Amino acid sequence: VLLICSPEQAQTRRIYSKRSTVRNKYMLRQLCSRGRPASRFACGSPCVGSNWGGDCNKRHPLEYANERPRYAYQNVSFSMAFSRNLVQRTCETYQKRYGSTGADVNVVSAIGLSEQGKKQGVEASKPDIVPEQMALLNLEKKGILQTQRSSVQVMASSILGSAYLGWGGALMCFVAGGSAEALSPGFLALLKGALFPVGLSMIIFSGTELLTGNFLTQALPSMRVVPVMPRMRVLALSGVGNIIGSLLMVGGVVAMQIFPEGAVATSHVAAMAATKCSAPIFSTFIKGIGANWLVATAIFQATVAQTGPGKIVSLWMPIATFVALGLEHSVANMFLLPLGMALGADIGVGDIVSNIAIVAAGNAIGAVLFIAGIQRLSIFGPSAFRRFI
């Protein structure tokens, strides 16, 4: 949020207080011009204080100059108004109005990200923010918006997300499984890794959801903004939606007879499902951590990228890595394991449920620990965790 005042007010009203308890979404209504009817905020709108003609007891915008807002995301559209263009327009408006370079313009980042926001004048028109920081902020904003969506929206988005991932899994099984006897294990794993990211690219560009991606987005917002229960609602709905979408895709693939009885690809899928369900629990759990570390990295890199081809390349490499190494992804297993059972694998529903639960626990740790935790610490420093609490 950018707050601007005249040089006279800056000299006479420079008041600093402790943390404000005024919520951001009510801030513009509560602040007044303290006797300057023509005063306007940085956005150009007039002061909306109730006392236009004289002094009042309301706090002046300058009082918030050096504070971190406590409720930065209470109103997302309001709190995200720190863009470079808005900063530039504010400084230009100040120069036209007061004929100076803006020595008393106080620029405050609504998210408390940058010390550059505390600087004054024209230098403040270049906020100290890099694409990696913006990417994490966009993912954080996405997590907040997810909690504001209805249950029907989250469920529909999750069903589509797992269906898109199922298309990628079906392509991988059909092409790589059909080539299993002709290729060496190394080249077969590389082929699987090259094909499977097709599904995730559809998810990224369609804006649909996976449980594994929501582990990341729901771990980023501050606890003051999004309590625990709305997060759990999103995760539960996305998990159920992913299961429904995956089972629908299994039914569709079987009905289309993409994997006919006796085909090489059919036996390969059944053997792969049986191998996944018979793996040791600890190994499966660790593979789940590694898989979603790479998946969350792919989501983060795709958010950093600004172009369509850049997003595809950014997500393709981490996803190809986890698939080629044989790591475990819970939503992928929601499709692959039932498909293997339908094609003749000697596994039961209990084996599938047990595998998915163990892998999902590892997936949650991989996203929260490495991207929402260590990656955010490397980009924002310890202040990111103070803001989270």
Short mmCIF file of C-alpha atoms in Angstrom, two decimals:
data_model
loop_
_atom_site.label_atom_id
_atom_site.label_comp_id
_atom_site.label_asym_id
_atom_site.label_seq_id
_atom_site.Cartn_x
_atom_site.Cartn_y
_atom_site.Cartn_z
CA VAL A 1 0.00 0.00 0.00
CA LEU A 2 1.39 3.41 -0.90
CA LEU A 3 0.68 6.27 1.46
CA ILE A 4 1.50 9.85 0.55
CA CYS A 5 1.38 13.13 2.45
CA SER A 6 2.56 16.69 1.94
CA PRO A 7 5.92 17.96 3.22
CA GLU A 8 4.11 20.08 5.81
CA GLN A 9 2.30 17.08 7.19
CA ALA A 10 5.47 15.05 7.16
CA GLN A 11 7.15 17.59 9.40
CA THR A 12 4.29 18.05 11.82
CA ARG A 13 2.60 14.67 11.86
CA ARG A 14 5.49 12.21 11.91
CA ILE A 15 4.06 9.86 14.48
CA TYR A 16 5.20 6.30 14.82
CA SER A 17 3.22 3.80 16.78
CA LYS A 18 3.37 0.16 17.56
CA ARG A 19 1.58 -2.39 15.42
CA SER A 20 -1.72 -1.25 14.12
CA THR A 21 -4.81 -3.25 14.89
CA VAL A 22 -6.76 -1.67 12.05
CA ARG A 23 -7.50 -4.19 9.34
CA ASN A 24 -6.26 -3.22 5.91
CA LYS A 25 -9.62 -3.52 4.22
CA TYR A 26 -11.01 -0.81 6.50
CA MET A 27 -7.94 1.41 6.42
CA LEU A 28 -9.03 3.80 3.65
CA ARG A 29 -12.35 4.38 5.39
CA GLN A 30 -10.80 5.14 8.74
CA LEU A 31 -8.03 7.53 7.72
CA CYS A 32 -8.70 11.22 7.09
CA SER A 33 -6.77 14.18 5.76
CA ARG A 34 -6.38 16.07 9.07
CA GLY A 35 -7.62 19.37 7.81
CA ARG A 36 -6.55 19.13 4.16
CA PRO A 37 -9.76 18.65 2.13
CA ALA A 38 -7.87 18.34 -1.14
CA SER A 39 -5.57 15.57 0.06
CA ARG A 40 -5.61 12.40 -1.92
CA PHE A 41 -4.06 9.02 -1.50
CA ALA A 42 -1.58 7.50 -3.90
CA CYS A 43 -4.33 5.95 -6.01
CA GLY A 44 -5.83 9.41 -6.66
CA SER A 45 -9.05 8.91 -4.71
CA PRO A 46 -9.95 11.58 -2.12
CA CYS A 47 -9.66 11.05 1.58
CA VAL A 48 -12.74 9.31 2.91
CA GLY A 49 -12.50 10.47 6.49
CA SER A 50 -15.72 11.67 8.02
CA ASN A 51 -14.34 15.08 9.08
CA TRP A 52 -13.49 17.03 5.93
CA GLY A 53 -13.28 20.54 7.25
CA GLY A 54 -11.07 20.33 10.29
CA ASP A 55 -8.95 18.20 12.52
CA CYS A 56 -10.11 14.92 13.94
CA ASN A 57 -8.87 12.09 16.08
CA LYS A 58 -8.36 9.62 13.26
CA ARG A 59 -4.82 8.47 12.57
CA HIS A 60 -2.96 9.94 9.62
CA PRO A 61 -1.60 7.62 6.91
CA LEU A 62 1.93 8.59 7.89
CA GLU A 63 1.53 6.75 11.16
CA TYR A 64 1.64 3.48 9.22
CA ALA A 65 4.78 4.35 7.31
CA ASN A 66 7.22 2.17 9.19
CA GLU A 67 4.87 -0.60 10.30
CA ARG A 68 4.31 -4.08 8.96
CA PRO A 69 0.60 -4.53 8.39
CA ARG A 70 -0.72 -7.35 10.52
CA TYR A 71 -3.49 -8.31 8.16
CA ALA A 72 -1.68 -8.02 4.87
CA TYR A 73 -3.95 -10.39 3.00
CA GLN A 74 -7.25 -9.57 4.67
CA ASN A 75 -8.25 -8.05 1.37
CA VAL A 76 -6.13 -9.58 -1.37
CA SER A 77 -6.80 -7.03 -4.11
CA PHE A 78 -6.04 -4.20 -1.69
CA SER A 79 -2.87 -5.73 -0.31
CA MET A 80 -1.40 -6.54 -3.72
CA ALA A 81 -1.36 -2.86 -4.79
CA PHE A 82 2.41 -2.57 -4.55
CA SER A 83 3.20 -3.05 -8.23
CA ARG A 84 6.00 -1.16 -9.89
CA ASN A 85 3.58 0.80 -12.09
CA LEU A 86 1.64 2.03 -9.08
CA VAL A 87 4.83 3.08 -7.33
CA GLN A 88 5.96 4.97 -10.43
CA ARG A 89 2.62 6.71 -10.84
CA THR A 90 2.65 7.72 -7.19
CA CYS A 91 6.06 9.36 -7.43
CA GLU A 92 5.08 11.17 -10.62
CA THR A 93 1.87 12.42 -9.00
CA TYR A 94 3.84 13.71 -6.04
CA GLN A 95 6.27 15.56 -8.28
CA LYS A 96 3.45 17.29 -10.16
CA ARG A 97 1.61 18.22 -6.99
CA TYR A 98 4.46 19.42 -4.79
CA GLY A 99 7.20 20.19 -7.32
CA SER A 100 9.79 17.98 -5.66
CA THR A 101 11.32 14.57 -6.08
CA GLY A 102 9.17 13.21 -3.33
CA ALA A 103 11.44 13.42 -0.32
CA ASP A 104 8.52 12.86 1.98
CA VAL A 105 6.77 10.13 0.09
CA ASN A 106 6.44 7.17 2.39
CA VAL A 107 6.19 3.90 0.53
CA VAL A 108 5.05 0.86 2.44
CA SER A 109 4.95 -2.64 1.01
CA ALA A 110 1.60 -4.17 1.90
CA ILE A 111 3.23 -7.51 2.49
CA GLY A 112 6.20 -6.15 4.41
CA LEU A 113 8.56 -7.76 1.90
CA SER A 114 11.24 -5.24 1.25
CA GLU A 115 13.33 -2.78 3.12
CA GLN A 116 13.38 -0.78 -0.10
CA GLY A 117 9.83 0.24 0.68
CA LYS A 118 11.08 2.22 3.68
CA LYS A 119 13.31 4.36 1.48
CA GLN A 120 12.07 7.68 0.20
CA GLY A 121 11.82 9.57 -3.05
CA VAL A 122 12.42 8.33 -6.54
CA GLU A 123 14.41 5.33 -5.31
CA ALA A 124 11.18 3.86 -4.00
CA SER A 125 9.91 3.50 -7.55
CA LYS A 126 12.06 0.37 -7.91
CA PRO A 127 10.93 -2.12 -5.27
CA ASP A 128 13.51 -4.67 -4.26
CA ILE A 129 11.61 -7.74 -5.46
CA VAL A 130 12.80 -10.50 -7.76
CA PRO A 131 10.82 -13.04 -9.82
CA GLU A 132 11.37 -15.80 -7.27
CA GLN A 133 9.81 -13.65 -4.55
CA MET A 134 6.89 -12.77 -6.79
CA ALA A 135 6.37 -16.44 -7.61
CA LEU A 136 6.06 -17.42 -3.96
CA LEU A 137 3.72 -14.50 -3.35
CA ASN A 138 1.53 -15.58 -6.26
CA LEU A 139 1.39 -19.11 -4.89
CA GLU A 140 0.53 -17.70 -1.48
CA LYS A 141 -2.24 -15.62 -3.00
CA LYS A 142 -3.51 -18.69 -4.84
CA GLY A 143 -3.68 -20.58 -1.56
CA ILE A 144 -5.79 -17.81 -0.03
CA LEU A 145 -8.13 -17.69 -3.00
CA GLN A 146 -8.57 -21.46 -2.86
CA THR A 147 -9.97 -21.20 0.66
CA GLN A 148 -12.50 -18.61 -0.54
CA ARG A 149 -13.90 -20.85 -3.28
CA SER A 150 -16.97 -22.96 -2.76
CA SER A 151 -16.74 -26.68 -2.11
CA VAL A 152 -18.27 -27.39 -5.51
CA GLN A 153 -15.58 -25.33 -7.24
CA VAL A 154 -12.72 -27.04 -5.42
CA MET A 155 -14.21 -30.47 -6.09
CA ALA A 156 -14.77 -29.80 -9.80
CA SER A 157 -11.27 -28.39 -10.21
CA SER A 158 -9.76 -31.41 -8.46
CA ILE A 159 -11.72 -33.90 -10.57
CA LEU A 160 -10.46 -32.23 -13.74
CA GLY A 161 -6.90 -32.03 -12.40
CA SER A 162 -6.64 -35.75 -11.71
CA ALA A 163 -8.30 -36.51 -15.07
CA TYR A 164 -5.65 -34.46 -16.88
CA LEU A 165 -2.94 -36.25 -14.94
CA GLY A 166 -4.61 -39.53 -15.90
CA TRP A 167 -4.27 -38.67 -19.58
CA GLY A 168 -0.55 -38.20 -19.08
CA GLY A 169 -0.32 -41.47 -17.17
CA ALA A 170 -2.24 -43.32 -19.87
CA LEU A 171 0.07 -41.94 -22.55
CA MET A 172 3.13 -42.98 -20.55
CA CYS A 173 1.81 -46.50 -19.97
CA PHE A 174 0.75 -47.00 -23.58
CA VAL A 175 3.95 -45.76 -25.24
CA ALA A 176 6.59 -46.75 -22.70
CA GLY A 177 4.80 -49.93 -21.63
CA GLY A 178 4.46 -51.00 -25.24
CA SER A 179 8.21 -50.52 -25.68
CA ALA A 180 9.19 -52.34 -22.49
CA GLU A 181 10.57 -55.41 -24.27
CA ALA A 182 12.49 -53.43 -26.88
CA LEU A 183 14.25 -50.92 -24.61
CA SER A 184 16.78 -51.25 -21.83
CA PRO A 185 15.56 -50.32 -18.32
CA GLY A 186 17.41 -47.00 -18.44
CA PHE A 187 15.94 -45.86 -21.73
CA LEU A 188 12.52 -47.12 -20.68
CA ALA A 189 12.66 -44.98 -17.51
CA LEU A 190 13.81 -41.98 -19.56
CA LEU A 191 10.91 -42.45 -21.98
CA LYS A 192 8.43 -42.57 -19.10
CA GLY A 193 9.88 -39.37 -17.67
CA ALA A 194 9.61 -37.62 -21.01
CA LEU A 195 5.93 -38.50 -21.48
CA PHE A 196 4.32 -38.21 -18.05
CA PRO A 197 4.67 -34.38 -17.67
CA VAL A 198 2.06 -33.95 -20.42
CA GLY A 199 -0.61 -34.26 -17.74
CA LEU A 200 0.90 -31.68 -15.39
CA SER A 201 1.32 -29.17 -18.22
CA MET A 202 -2.44 -29.40 -18.84
CA ILE A 203 -3.06 -28.86 -15.14
CA ILE A 204 -0.82 -25.77 -14.98
CA PHE A 205 -2.43 -24.07 -17.97
CA SER A 206 -6.01 -25.01 -17.08
CA GLY A 207 -5.74 -23.83 -13.47
CA THR A 208 -7.02 -27.12 -12.07
CA GLU A 209 -5.84 -28.64 -8.81
CA LEU A 210 -4.04 -31.63 -7.38
CA LEU A 211 -3.77 -32.60 -3.74
CA THR A 212 0.01 -32.59 -4.03
CA GLY A 213 0.08 -29.03 -5.36
CA ASN A 214 -2.33 -27.87 -2.66
CA PHE A 215 0.07 -29.17 -0.02
CA LEU A 216 2.30 -26.30 -1.15
CA THR A 217 -0.23 -23.52 -1.66
CA GLN A 218 -1.99 -24.17 1.65
CA ALA A 219 1.30 -24.10 3.56
CA LEU A 220 2.23 -20.59 2.42
CA PRO A 221 -0.48 -18.17 3.74
CA SER A 222 -0.19 -16.65 7.19
CA MET A 223 -2.07 -18.33 10.01
CA ARG A 224 -3.66 -14.95 10.80
CA VAL A 225 -5.22 -14.84 7.37
CA VAL A 226 -6.15 -18.48 6.77
CA PRO A 227 -6.90 -20.60 9.86
CA VAL A 228 -6.35 -24.34 9.94
CA MET A 229 -9.88 -25.51 9.14
CA PRO A 230 -10.24 -23.75 5.74
CA ARG A 231 -6.92 -25.30 4.72
CA MET A 232 -8.09 -28.75 5.78
CA ARG A 233 -11.31 -28.27 3.83
CA VAL A 234 -9.40 -27.51 0.63
CA LEU A 235 -7.05 -30.46 1.11
CA ALA A 236 -9.87 -32.88 1.90
CA LEU A 237 -11.99 -31.78 -1.05
CA SER A 238 -9.06 -31.86 -3.46
CA GLY A 239 -8.11 -35.35 -2.27
CA VAL A 240 -11.63 -36.69 -2.73
CA GLY A 241 -11.95 -34.95 -6.08
CA ASN A 242 -8.65 -36.42 -7.27
CA ILE A 243 -9.81 -39.92 -6.32
CA ILE A 244 -13.09 -39.46 -8.22
CA GLY A 245 -11.36 -38.07 -11.31
CA SER A 246 -8.75 -40.84 -11.31
CA LEU A 247 -11.36 -43.61 -11.03
CA LEU A 248 -13.40 -42.04 -13.83
CA MET A 249 -10.29 -42.01 -16.01
CA VAL A 250 -9.58 -45.66 -15.20
CA GLY A 251 -13.10 -46.55 -16.23
CA GLY A 252 -12.76 -44.56 -19.43
CA VAL A 253 -9.41 -46.11 -20.36
CA VAL A 254 -10.71 -49.62 -19.74
CA ALA A 255 -13.89 -48.89 -21.72
CA MET A 256 -11.86 -47.56 -24.65
CA GLN A 257 -9.75 -50.74 -24.61
CA ILE A 258 -6.52 -48.81 -24.89
CA PHE A 259 -4.79 -51.72 -23.16
CA PRO A 260 -6.12 -54.93 -24.77
CA GLU A 261 -5.69 -58.26 -23.06
CA GLY A 262 -2.35 -59.90 -23.80
CA ALA A 263 -0.62 -56.71 -24.99
CA VAL A 264 2.87 -55.87 -23.77
CA ALA A 265 1.69 -52.56 -22.34
CA THR A 266 -1.09 -54.31 -20.40
CA SER A 267 1.24 -56.73 -18.65
CA HIS A 268 3.71 -53.92 -17.98
CA VAL A 269 1.08 -51.77 -16.22
CA ALA A 270 -0.09 -54.72 -14.11
CA ALA A 271 3.48 -55.56 -13.09
CA MET A 272 4.22 -51.92 -12.25
CA ALA A 273 1.16 -51.67 -9.99
CA ALA A 274 2.09 -54.90 -8.18
CA THR A 275 5.65 -53.63 -7.65
CA LYS A 276 4.45 -50.36 -6.16
CA CYS A 277 2.13 -52.09 -3.69
CA SER A 278 4.77 -54.61 -2.58
CA ALA A 279 7.51 -52.05 -1.88
CA PRO A 280 8.66 -51.53 1.76
CA ILE A 281 6.73 -48.87 3.68
CA PHE A 282 9.75 -46.75 4.60
CA SER A 283 11.08 -46.77 1.04
CA THR A 284 7.65 -45.78 -0.28
CA PHE A 285 7.42 -42.93 2.24
CA ILE A 286 10.85 -41.54 1.35
CA LYS A 287 10.05 -41.80 -2.35
CA GLY A 288 6.90 -39.79 -1.67
CA ILE A 289 8.95 -37.02 -0.04
CA GLY A 290 11.33 -36.84 -2.99
CA ALA A 291 8.58 -36.94 -5.58
CA ASN A 292 6.61 -33.99 -4.25
CA TRP A 293 9.76 -32.03 -3.55
CA LEU A 294 10.35 -32.19 -7.29
CA VAL A 295 6.69 -31.59 -8.14
CA ALA A 296 6.56 -28.51 -5.88
CA THR A 297 9.80 -27.34 -7.48
CA ALA A 298 8.18 -27.72 -10.89
CA ILE A 299 5.17 -25.66 -9.78
CA PHE A 300 7.44 -22.98 -8.32
CA GLN A 301 9.59 -22.79 -11.46
CA ALA A 302 6.55 -22.67 -13.73
CA THR A 303 5.21 -19.77 -11.65
CA VAL A 304 8.52 -17.93 -12.02
CA ALA A 305 8.46 -18.35 -15.81
CA GLN A 306 6.54 -15.68 -17.71
CA THR A 307 5.92 -17.37 -21.07
CA GLY A 308 4.06 -20.52 -22.07
CA PRO A 309 7.11 -22.35 -23.45
CA GLY A 310 9.10 -21.27 -20.40
CA LYS A 311 6.49 -22.74 -18.07
CA ILE A 312 6.47 -26.03 -19.95
CA VAL A 313 10.24 -26.41 -19.88
CA SER A 314 10.40 -25.34 -16.22
CA LEU A 315 7.96 -28.00 -15.08
CA TRP A 316 9.04 -30.71 -17.49
CA MET A 317 12.51 -31.33 -16.10
CA PRO A 318 11.65 -31.90 -12.40
CA ILE A 319 8.64 -34.08 -13.30
CA ALA A 320 10.68 -36.13 -15.76
CA THR A 321 13.30 -36.60 -13.05
CA PHE A 322 10.94 -38.00 -10.44
CA VAL A 323 9.21 -40.31 -12.92
CA ALA A 324 12.46 -41.66 -14.37
CA LEU A 325 13.80 -42.35 -10.86
CA GLY A 326 10.66 -44.28 -9.92
CA LEU A 327 9.55 -41.98 -7.10
CA GLU A 328 6.00 -42.07 -5.73
CA HIS A 329 3.25 -39.52 -6.37
CA SER A 330 -0.05 -40.07 -4.58
CA VAL A 331 -2.37 -38.66 -7.25
CA ALA A 332 -0.54 -40.52 -10.00
CA ASN A 333 -0.97 -43.72 -7.99
CA MET A 334 -4.70 -42.99 -7.69
CA PHE A 335 -4.79 -43.66 -11.43
CA LEU A 336 -1.99 -46.19 -11.98
CA LEU A 337 -2.84 -48.63 -9.19
CA PRO A 338 -6.58 -49.01 -9.97
CA LEU A 339 -5.67 -49.28 -13.65
CA GLY A 340 -3.19 -52.05 -12.86
CA MET A 341 -5.78 -53.88 -10.77
CA ALA A 342 -8.30 -53.58 -13.61
CA LEU A 343 -5.72 -55.02 -16.02
CA GLY A 344 -5.03 -58.08 -13.88
CA ALA A 345 -2.52 -57.09 -11.19
CA ASP A 346 -2.65 -59.25 -8.07
CA ILE A 347 -3.48 -56.41 -5.67
CA GLY A 348 -6.54 -55.43 -3.65
CA VAL A 349 -8.29 -52.25 -2.59
CA GLY A 350 -6.53 -52.37 0.79
CA ASP A 351 -3.12 -52.43 -0.89
CA ILE A 352 -4.06 -49.42 -3.00
CA VAL A 353 -5.42 -47.40 -0.05
CA SER A 354 -2.37 -48.19 2.08
CA ASN A 355 0.04 -47.16 -0.66
CA ILE A 356 -1.76 -43.89 -1.41
CA ALA A 357 -1.94 -42.93 2.29
CA ILE A 358 1.78 -43.53 2.86
CA VAL A 359 2.77 -41.73 -0.32
CA ALA A 360 0.46 -38.77 0.44
CA ALA A 361 2.10 -38.31 3.84
CA GLY A 362 5.50 -38.21 2.18
CA ASN A 363 4.22 -35.84 -0.50
CA ALA A 364 2.99 -33.41 2.16
CA ILE A 365 6.37 -33.35 3.89
CA GLY A 366 8.23 -32.87 0.61
CA ALA A 367 6.23 -29.79 -0.40
CA VAL A 368 6.00 -28.18 3.05
CA LEU A 369 9.57 -28.80 4.18
CA PHE A 370 11.56 -28.03 1.05
CA ILE A 371 9.58 -25.39 -0.85
CA ALA A 372 7.24 -23.76 1.69
CA GLY A 373 10.02 -24.03 4.28
CA ILE A 374 13.63 -24.02 3.11
CA GLN A 375 13.01 -22.42 -0.30
CA ARG A 376 11.01 -19.59 1.26
CA LEU A 377 13.68 -19.12 3.91
CA SER A 378 16.36 -18.80 1.24
CA ILE A 379 14.34 -16.17 -0.65
CA PHE A 380 12.75 -14.05 2.10
CA GLY A 381 14.83 -14.87 5.16
CA PRO A 382 13.55 -15.47 8.72
CA SER A 383 11.01 -12.63 8.41
CA ALA A 384 8.88 -14.88 6.20
CA PHE A 385 8.23 -17.21 9.13
CA ARG A 386 7.53 -14.37 11.53
CA ARG A 387 4.92 -13.16 9.04
CA PHE A 388 3.50 -16.68 8.80
CA ILE A 389 2.91 -16.89 12.53
#
